[in-house]
Short mmCIF file of C-alpha atoms in Angstrom, two decimals:
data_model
loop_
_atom_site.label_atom_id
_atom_site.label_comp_id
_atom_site.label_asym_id
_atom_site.label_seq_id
_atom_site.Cartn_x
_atom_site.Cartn_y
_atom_site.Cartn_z
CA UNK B 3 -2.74 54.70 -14.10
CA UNK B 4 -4.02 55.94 -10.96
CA UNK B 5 -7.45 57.31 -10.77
CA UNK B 6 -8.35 57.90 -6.89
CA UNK B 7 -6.14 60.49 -5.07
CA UNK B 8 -6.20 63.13 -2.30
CA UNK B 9 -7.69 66.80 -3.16
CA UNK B 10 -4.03 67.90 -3.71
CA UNK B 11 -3.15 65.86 -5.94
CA UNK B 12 -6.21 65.42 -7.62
CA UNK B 13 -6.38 68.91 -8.65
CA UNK B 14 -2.46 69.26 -9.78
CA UNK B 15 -3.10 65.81 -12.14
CA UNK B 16 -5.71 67.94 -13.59
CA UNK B 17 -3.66 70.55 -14.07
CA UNK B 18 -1.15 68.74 -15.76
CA UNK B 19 -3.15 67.10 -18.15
CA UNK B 20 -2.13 63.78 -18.60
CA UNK B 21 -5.15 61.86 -18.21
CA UNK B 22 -8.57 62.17 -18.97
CA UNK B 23 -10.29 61.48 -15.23
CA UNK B 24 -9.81 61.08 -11.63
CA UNK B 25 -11.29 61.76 -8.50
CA UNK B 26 -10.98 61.95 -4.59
CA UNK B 27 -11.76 59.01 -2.73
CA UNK B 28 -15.03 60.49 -1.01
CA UNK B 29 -15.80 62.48 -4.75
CA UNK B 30 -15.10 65.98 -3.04
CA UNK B 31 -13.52 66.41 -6.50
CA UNK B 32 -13.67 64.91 -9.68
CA UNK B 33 -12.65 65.70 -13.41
CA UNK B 34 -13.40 64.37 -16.32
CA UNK B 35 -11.83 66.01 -19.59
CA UNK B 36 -11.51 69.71 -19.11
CA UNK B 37 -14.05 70.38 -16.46
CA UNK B 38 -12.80 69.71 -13.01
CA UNK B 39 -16.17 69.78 -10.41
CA UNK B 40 -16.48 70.35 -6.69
CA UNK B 41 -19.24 68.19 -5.21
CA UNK B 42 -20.52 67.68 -7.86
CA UNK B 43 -22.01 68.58 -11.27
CA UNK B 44 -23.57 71.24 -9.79
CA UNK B 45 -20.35 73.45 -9.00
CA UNK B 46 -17.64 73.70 -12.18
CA UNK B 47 -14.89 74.71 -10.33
CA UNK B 48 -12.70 75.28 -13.76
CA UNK B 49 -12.48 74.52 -17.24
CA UNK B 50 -9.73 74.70 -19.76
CA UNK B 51 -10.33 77.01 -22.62
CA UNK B 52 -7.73 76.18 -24.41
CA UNK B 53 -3.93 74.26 -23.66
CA UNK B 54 -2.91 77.38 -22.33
CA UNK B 55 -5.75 79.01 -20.58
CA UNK B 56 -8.14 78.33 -18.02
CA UNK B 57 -11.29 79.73 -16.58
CA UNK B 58 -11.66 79.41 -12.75
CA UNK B 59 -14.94 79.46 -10.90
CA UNK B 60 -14.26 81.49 -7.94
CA UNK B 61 -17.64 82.52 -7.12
CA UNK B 62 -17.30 79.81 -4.06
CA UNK B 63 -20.42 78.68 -2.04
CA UNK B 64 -18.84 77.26 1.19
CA UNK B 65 -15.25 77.21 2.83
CA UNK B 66 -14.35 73.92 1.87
CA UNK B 67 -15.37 74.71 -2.02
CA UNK B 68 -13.00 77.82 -1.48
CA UNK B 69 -10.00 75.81 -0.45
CA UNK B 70 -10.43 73.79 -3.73
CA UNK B 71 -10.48 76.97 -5.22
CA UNK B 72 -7.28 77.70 -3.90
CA UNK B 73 -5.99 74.54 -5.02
CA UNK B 74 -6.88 74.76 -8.66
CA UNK B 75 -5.33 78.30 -8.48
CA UNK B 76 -2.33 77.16 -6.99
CA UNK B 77 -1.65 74.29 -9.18
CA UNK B 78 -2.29 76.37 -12.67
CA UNK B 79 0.58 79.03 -12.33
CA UNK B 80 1.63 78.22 -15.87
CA UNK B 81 -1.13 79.16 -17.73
CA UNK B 82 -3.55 81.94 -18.44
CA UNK B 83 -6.10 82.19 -15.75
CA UNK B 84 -9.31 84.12 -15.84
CA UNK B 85 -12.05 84.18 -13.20
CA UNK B 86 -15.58 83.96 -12.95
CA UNK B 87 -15.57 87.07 -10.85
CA UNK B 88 -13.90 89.08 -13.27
CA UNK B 89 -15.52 87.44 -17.14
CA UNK B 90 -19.42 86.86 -15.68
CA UNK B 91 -21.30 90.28 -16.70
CA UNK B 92 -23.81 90.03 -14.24
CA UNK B 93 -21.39 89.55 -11.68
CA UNK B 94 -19.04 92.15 -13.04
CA UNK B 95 -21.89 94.46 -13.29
CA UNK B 96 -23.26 93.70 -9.93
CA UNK B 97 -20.06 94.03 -8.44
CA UNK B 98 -19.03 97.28 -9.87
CA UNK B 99 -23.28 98.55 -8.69
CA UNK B 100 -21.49 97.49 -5.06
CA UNK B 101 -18.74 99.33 -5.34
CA UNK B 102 -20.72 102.46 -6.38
CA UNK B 103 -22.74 102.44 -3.63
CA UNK B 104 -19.40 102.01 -1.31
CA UNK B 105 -17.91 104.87 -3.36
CA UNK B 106 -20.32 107.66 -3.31
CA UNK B 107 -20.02 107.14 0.49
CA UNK B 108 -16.23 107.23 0.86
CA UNK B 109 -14.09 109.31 2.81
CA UNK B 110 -11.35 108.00 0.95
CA UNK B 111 -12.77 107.30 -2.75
CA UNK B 112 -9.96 106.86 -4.30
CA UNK B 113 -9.93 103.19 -3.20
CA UNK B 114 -13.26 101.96 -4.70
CA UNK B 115 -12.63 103.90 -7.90
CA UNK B 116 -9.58 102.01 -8.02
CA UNK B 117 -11.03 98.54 -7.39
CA UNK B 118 -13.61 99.76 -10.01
CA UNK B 119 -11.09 100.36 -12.90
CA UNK B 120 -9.49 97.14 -11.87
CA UNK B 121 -12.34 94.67 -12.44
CA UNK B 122 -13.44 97.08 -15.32
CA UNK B 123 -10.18 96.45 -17.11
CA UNK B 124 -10.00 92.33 -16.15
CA UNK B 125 -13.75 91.84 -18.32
CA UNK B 126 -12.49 94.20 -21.08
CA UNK B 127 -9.19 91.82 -21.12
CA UNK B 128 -11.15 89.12 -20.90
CA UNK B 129 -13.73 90.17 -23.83
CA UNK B 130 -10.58 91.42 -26.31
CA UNK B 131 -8.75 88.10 -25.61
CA UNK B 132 -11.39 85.63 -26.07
CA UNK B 133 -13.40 87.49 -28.68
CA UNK B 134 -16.11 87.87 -26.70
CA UNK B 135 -17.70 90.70 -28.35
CA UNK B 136 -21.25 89.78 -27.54
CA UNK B 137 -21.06 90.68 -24.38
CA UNK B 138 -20.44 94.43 -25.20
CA UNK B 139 -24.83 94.09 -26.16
CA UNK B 140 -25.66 93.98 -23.20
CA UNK B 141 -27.86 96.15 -21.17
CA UNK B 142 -25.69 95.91 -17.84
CA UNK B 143 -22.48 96.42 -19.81
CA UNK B 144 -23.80 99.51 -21.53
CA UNK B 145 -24.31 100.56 -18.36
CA UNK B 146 -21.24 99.99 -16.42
CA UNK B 147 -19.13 101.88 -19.74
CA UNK B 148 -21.49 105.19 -18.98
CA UNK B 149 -20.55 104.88 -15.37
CA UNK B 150 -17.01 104.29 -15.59
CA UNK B 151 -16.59 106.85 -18.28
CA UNK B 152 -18.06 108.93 -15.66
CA UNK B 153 -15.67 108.97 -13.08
CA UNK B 154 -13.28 110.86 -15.10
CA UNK B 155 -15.32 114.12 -14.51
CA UNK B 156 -14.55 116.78 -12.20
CA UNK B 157 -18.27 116.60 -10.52
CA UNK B 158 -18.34 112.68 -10.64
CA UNK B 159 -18.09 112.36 -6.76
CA UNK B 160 -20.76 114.65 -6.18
CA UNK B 161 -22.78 113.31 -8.97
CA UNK B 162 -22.88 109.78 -6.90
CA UNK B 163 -23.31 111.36 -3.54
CA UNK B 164 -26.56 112.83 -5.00
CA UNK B 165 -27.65 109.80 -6.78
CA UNK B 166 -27.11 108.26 -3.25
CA UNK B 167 -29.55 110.49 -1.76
CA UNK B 168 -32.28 110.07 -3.99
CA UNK B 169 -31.55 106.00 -3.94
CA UNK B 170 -31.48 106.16 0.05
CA UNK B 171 -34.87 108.30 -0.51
CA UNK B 172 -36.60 105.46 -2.43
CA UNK B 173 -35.59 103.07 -0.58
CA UNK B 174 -37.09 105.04 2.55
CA UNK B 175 -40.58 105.08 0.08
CA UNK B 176 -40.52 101.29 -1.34
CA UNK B 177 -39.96 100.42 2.33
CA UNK B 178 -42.69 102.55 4.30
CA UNK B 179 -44.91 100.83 1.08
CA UNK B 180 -43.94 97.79 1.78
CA UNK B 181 -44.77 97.89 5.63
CA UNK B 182 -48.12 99.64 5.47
CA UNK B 183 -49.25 96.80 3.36
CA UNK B 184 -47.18 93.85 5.33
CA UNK B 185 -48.57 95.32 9.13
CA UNK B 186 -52.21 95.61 7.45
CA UNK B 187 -52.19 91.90 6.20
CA UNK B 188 -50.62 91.21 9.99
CA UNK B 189 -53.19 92.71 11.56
CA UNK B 190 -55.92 90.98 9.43
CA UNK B 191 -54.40 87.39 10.04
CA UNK B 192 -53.58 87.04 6.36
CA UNK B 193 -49.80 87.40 7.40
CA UNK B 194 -47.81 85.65 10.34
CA UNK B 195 -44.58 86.91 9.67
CA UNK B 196 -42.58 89.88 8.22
CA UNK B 197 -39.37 91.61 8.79
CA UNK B 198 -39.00 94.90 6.86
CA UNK B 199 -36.88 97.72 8.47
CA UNK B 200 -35.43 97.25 12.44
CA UNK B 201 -38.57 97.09 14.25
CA UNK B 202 -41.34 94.09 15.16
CA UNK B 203 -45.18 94.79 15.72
CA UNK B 204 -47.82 93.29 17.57
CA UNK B 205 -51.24 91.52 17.45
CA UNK B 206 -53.76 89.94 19.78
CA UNK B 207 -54.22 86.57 18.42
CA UNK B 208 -58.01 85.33 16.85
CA UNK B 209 -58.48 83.62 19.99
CA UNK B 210 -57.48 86.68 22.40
CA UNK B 211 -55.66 84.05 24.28
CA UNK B 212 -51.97 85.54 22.98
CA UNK B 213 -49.77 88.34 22.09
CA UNK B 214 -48.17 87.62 18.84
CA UNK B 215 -45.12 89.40 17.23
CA UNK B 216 -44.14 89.94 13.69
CA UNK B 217 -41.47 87.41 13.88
CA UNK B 218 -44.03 84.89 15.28
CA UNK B 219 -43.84 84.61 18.72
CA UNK B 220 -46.44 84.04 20.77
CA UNK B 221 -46.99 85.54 24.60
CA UNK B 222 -49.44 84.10 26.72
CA UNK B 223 -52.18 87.43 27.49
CA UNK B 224 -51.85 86.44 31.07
CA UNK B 225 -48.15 86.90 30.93
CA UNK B 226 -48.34 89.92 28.82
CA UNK B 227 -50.50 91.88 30.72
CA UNK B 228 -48.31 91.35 33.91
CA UNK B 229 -45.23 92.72 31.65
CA UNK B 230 -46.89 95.40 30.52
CA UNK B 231 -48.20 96.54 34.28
CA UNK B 232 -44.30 96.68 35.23
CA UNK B 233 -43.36 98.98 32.07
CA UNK B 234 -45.86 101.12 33.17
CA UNK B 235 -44.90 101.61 36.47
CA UNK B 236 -41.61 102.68 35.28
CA UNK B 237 -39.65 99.99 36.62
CA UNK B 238 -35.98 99.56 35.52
CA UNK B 239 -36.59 96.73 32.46
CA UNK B 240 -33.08 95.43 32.06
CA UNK B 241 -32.82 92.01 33.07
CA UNK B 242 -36.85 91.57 32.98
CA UNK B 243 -38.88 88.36 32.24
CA UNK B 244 -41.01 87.71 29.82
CA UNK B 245 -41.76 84.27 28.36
CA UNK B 246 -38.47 82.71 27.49
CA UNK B 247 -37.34 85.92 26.38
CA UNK B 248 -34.99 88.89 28.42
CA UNK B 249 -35.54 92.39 27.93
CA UNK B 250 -32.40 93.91 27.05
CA UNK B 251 -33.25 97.93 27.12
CA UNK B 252 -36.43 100.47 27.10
CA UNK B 253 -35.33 104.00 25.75
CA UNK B 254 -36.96 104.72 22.14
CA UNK B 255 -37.60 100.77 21.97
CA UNK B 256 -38.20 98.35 24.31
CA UNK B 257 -35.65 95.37 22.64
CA UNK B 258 -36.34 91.97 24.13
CA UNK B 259 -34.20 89.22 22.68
CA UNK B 260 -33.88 90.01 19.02
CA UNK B 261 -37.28 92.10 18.97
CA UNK B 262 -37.59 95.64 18.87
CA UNK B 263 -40.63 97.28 19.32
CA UNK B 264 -41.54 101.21 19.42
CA UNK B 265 -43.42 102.87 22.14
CA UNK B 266 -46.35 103.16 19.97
CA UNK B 267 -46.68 99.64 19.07
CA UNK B 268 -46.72 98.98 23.03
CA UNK B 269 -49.69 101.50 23.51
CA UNK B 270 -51.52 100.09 20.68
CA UNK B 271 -51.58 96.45 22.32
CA UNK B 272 -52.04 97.49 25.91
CA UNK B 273 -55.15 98.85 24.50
CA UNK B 274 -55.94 95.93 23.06
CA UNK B 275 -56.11 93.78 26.07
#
């Protein structure tokens, strides 16, 4: 009985059941029983559930573990297939959060309400079939039946274009939070590096001997302070030197490579040095 064969057929001897093992020659997959793996333990790409039904893993973490995706898909036509994507509350619940978002932006909403009922209908399948009526407990699917019962009122679109508001508004809050605290811990040398929002800021190193960014790059002061004299004499930046780095535009923001830094933050280092 063979027990070392190419992904192809590796995955359809799985499928068909007749042995207990096998493998690919360099282990890309393997099964053993009703668990079939891709690279390893780590990643259960499917498991039988019973002779006539499967559970596929399609949550996929790189191209190659998506073609063996494909594979198992393709060589299980005859039975009963459910998916990870579609039986996994969290990711039924964090999927259908996503397509809330999307929805109470639409032009078109009728799309994402769709996809909604879709996946809602695949995990209530999925919970009915395999008497999996635990999963009804929890908090996320408590929440996702309130939603979707939602959408069949009149105001339900408006309803989510206002929640979007107010979730765009504290997001706005959390993030302005977030930054006061990550610039002051910048500027205090307890921080090197932080991203938060589409702009960079500025320090003058411990030593004065630098010009450091938030995504922490450093500028000799020398070579600063000559890039600095040519934004102020209102020289055309494009194209413009400084470091290893190219300055791209100055309009709102001066944007050098992937930086972006406000007017302000240039003032508040040219008085620096």
């Amino acid at each position: 009985m063979r027990k070392v064969f190419n992904n192809t057929d590796c995955v359809h001897t799985f499928a068909q059941r007749t042995q207990d093992n096998g493998r690919t020659s360099n282990n890309n997959i393997f099964f053993e029983g009703d668990k079939i793996y891709s690279y390893g333990y780590h990643y259960e790409l499917g498991r039988f559930l019973d002779d006539k039904t499967i559970l596929i893993n399609d949550k996929g973490y790189s191209p190659t573990t998506g073609k063996h995706i494909g594979l198992l898909i393709g060589a299980t036509r005859q039975y009963k297939r459910y998916y990870t994507t579609e039986t996994d509350i969290h990711l039924v619940h964090n999927k259908i959060m996503y397509l809330k978002g999307k929805l109470a932006r639409a032009r078109k909403p009728q799309i994402y309400i769709s996809q909604i009922y879709s996946l809602w209908n695949s995990f209530n399948e999925y919970i009915n079939e395999r008497k999996r009526n635990e999963l009804r407990k929890y908090k996320e699917y408590k929440e996702l039946l309130l939603f979707v019962d939602s959408l069949q009122e009149e105001t339900s679109i408006e309803d989510l274009r206002n929640w979007a508001k107010e979730e765009e508004k504290k997001k706005r809050e959390k993030q302005k939070k977030q930054l006061t605290k990550s610039l002051a811990k910048f500027r205090e040398y307890k921080k090197d590096y932080f991203r938060i929002g589409g702009k960079d800021y500025l320090r003058l190193s411990k030593c004065a001997q630098f010009v450091e960014t938030s995504q922490g790059v450093k500028i000799d002061i020398e070579e600063a302070k000559r890039y600095l004299k040519l934004l102020k004499s209102g020289a055309i930046m494009r194209g413009a030197k400084i470091g290893n780095y190219t300055t791209i535009s100055f309009d709102k923001l001066l944007r050098i490579g992937c930086h972006n830094i406000s007017k302000e933050e240039i003032n508040y280092i040219n008085q620096l040095i």
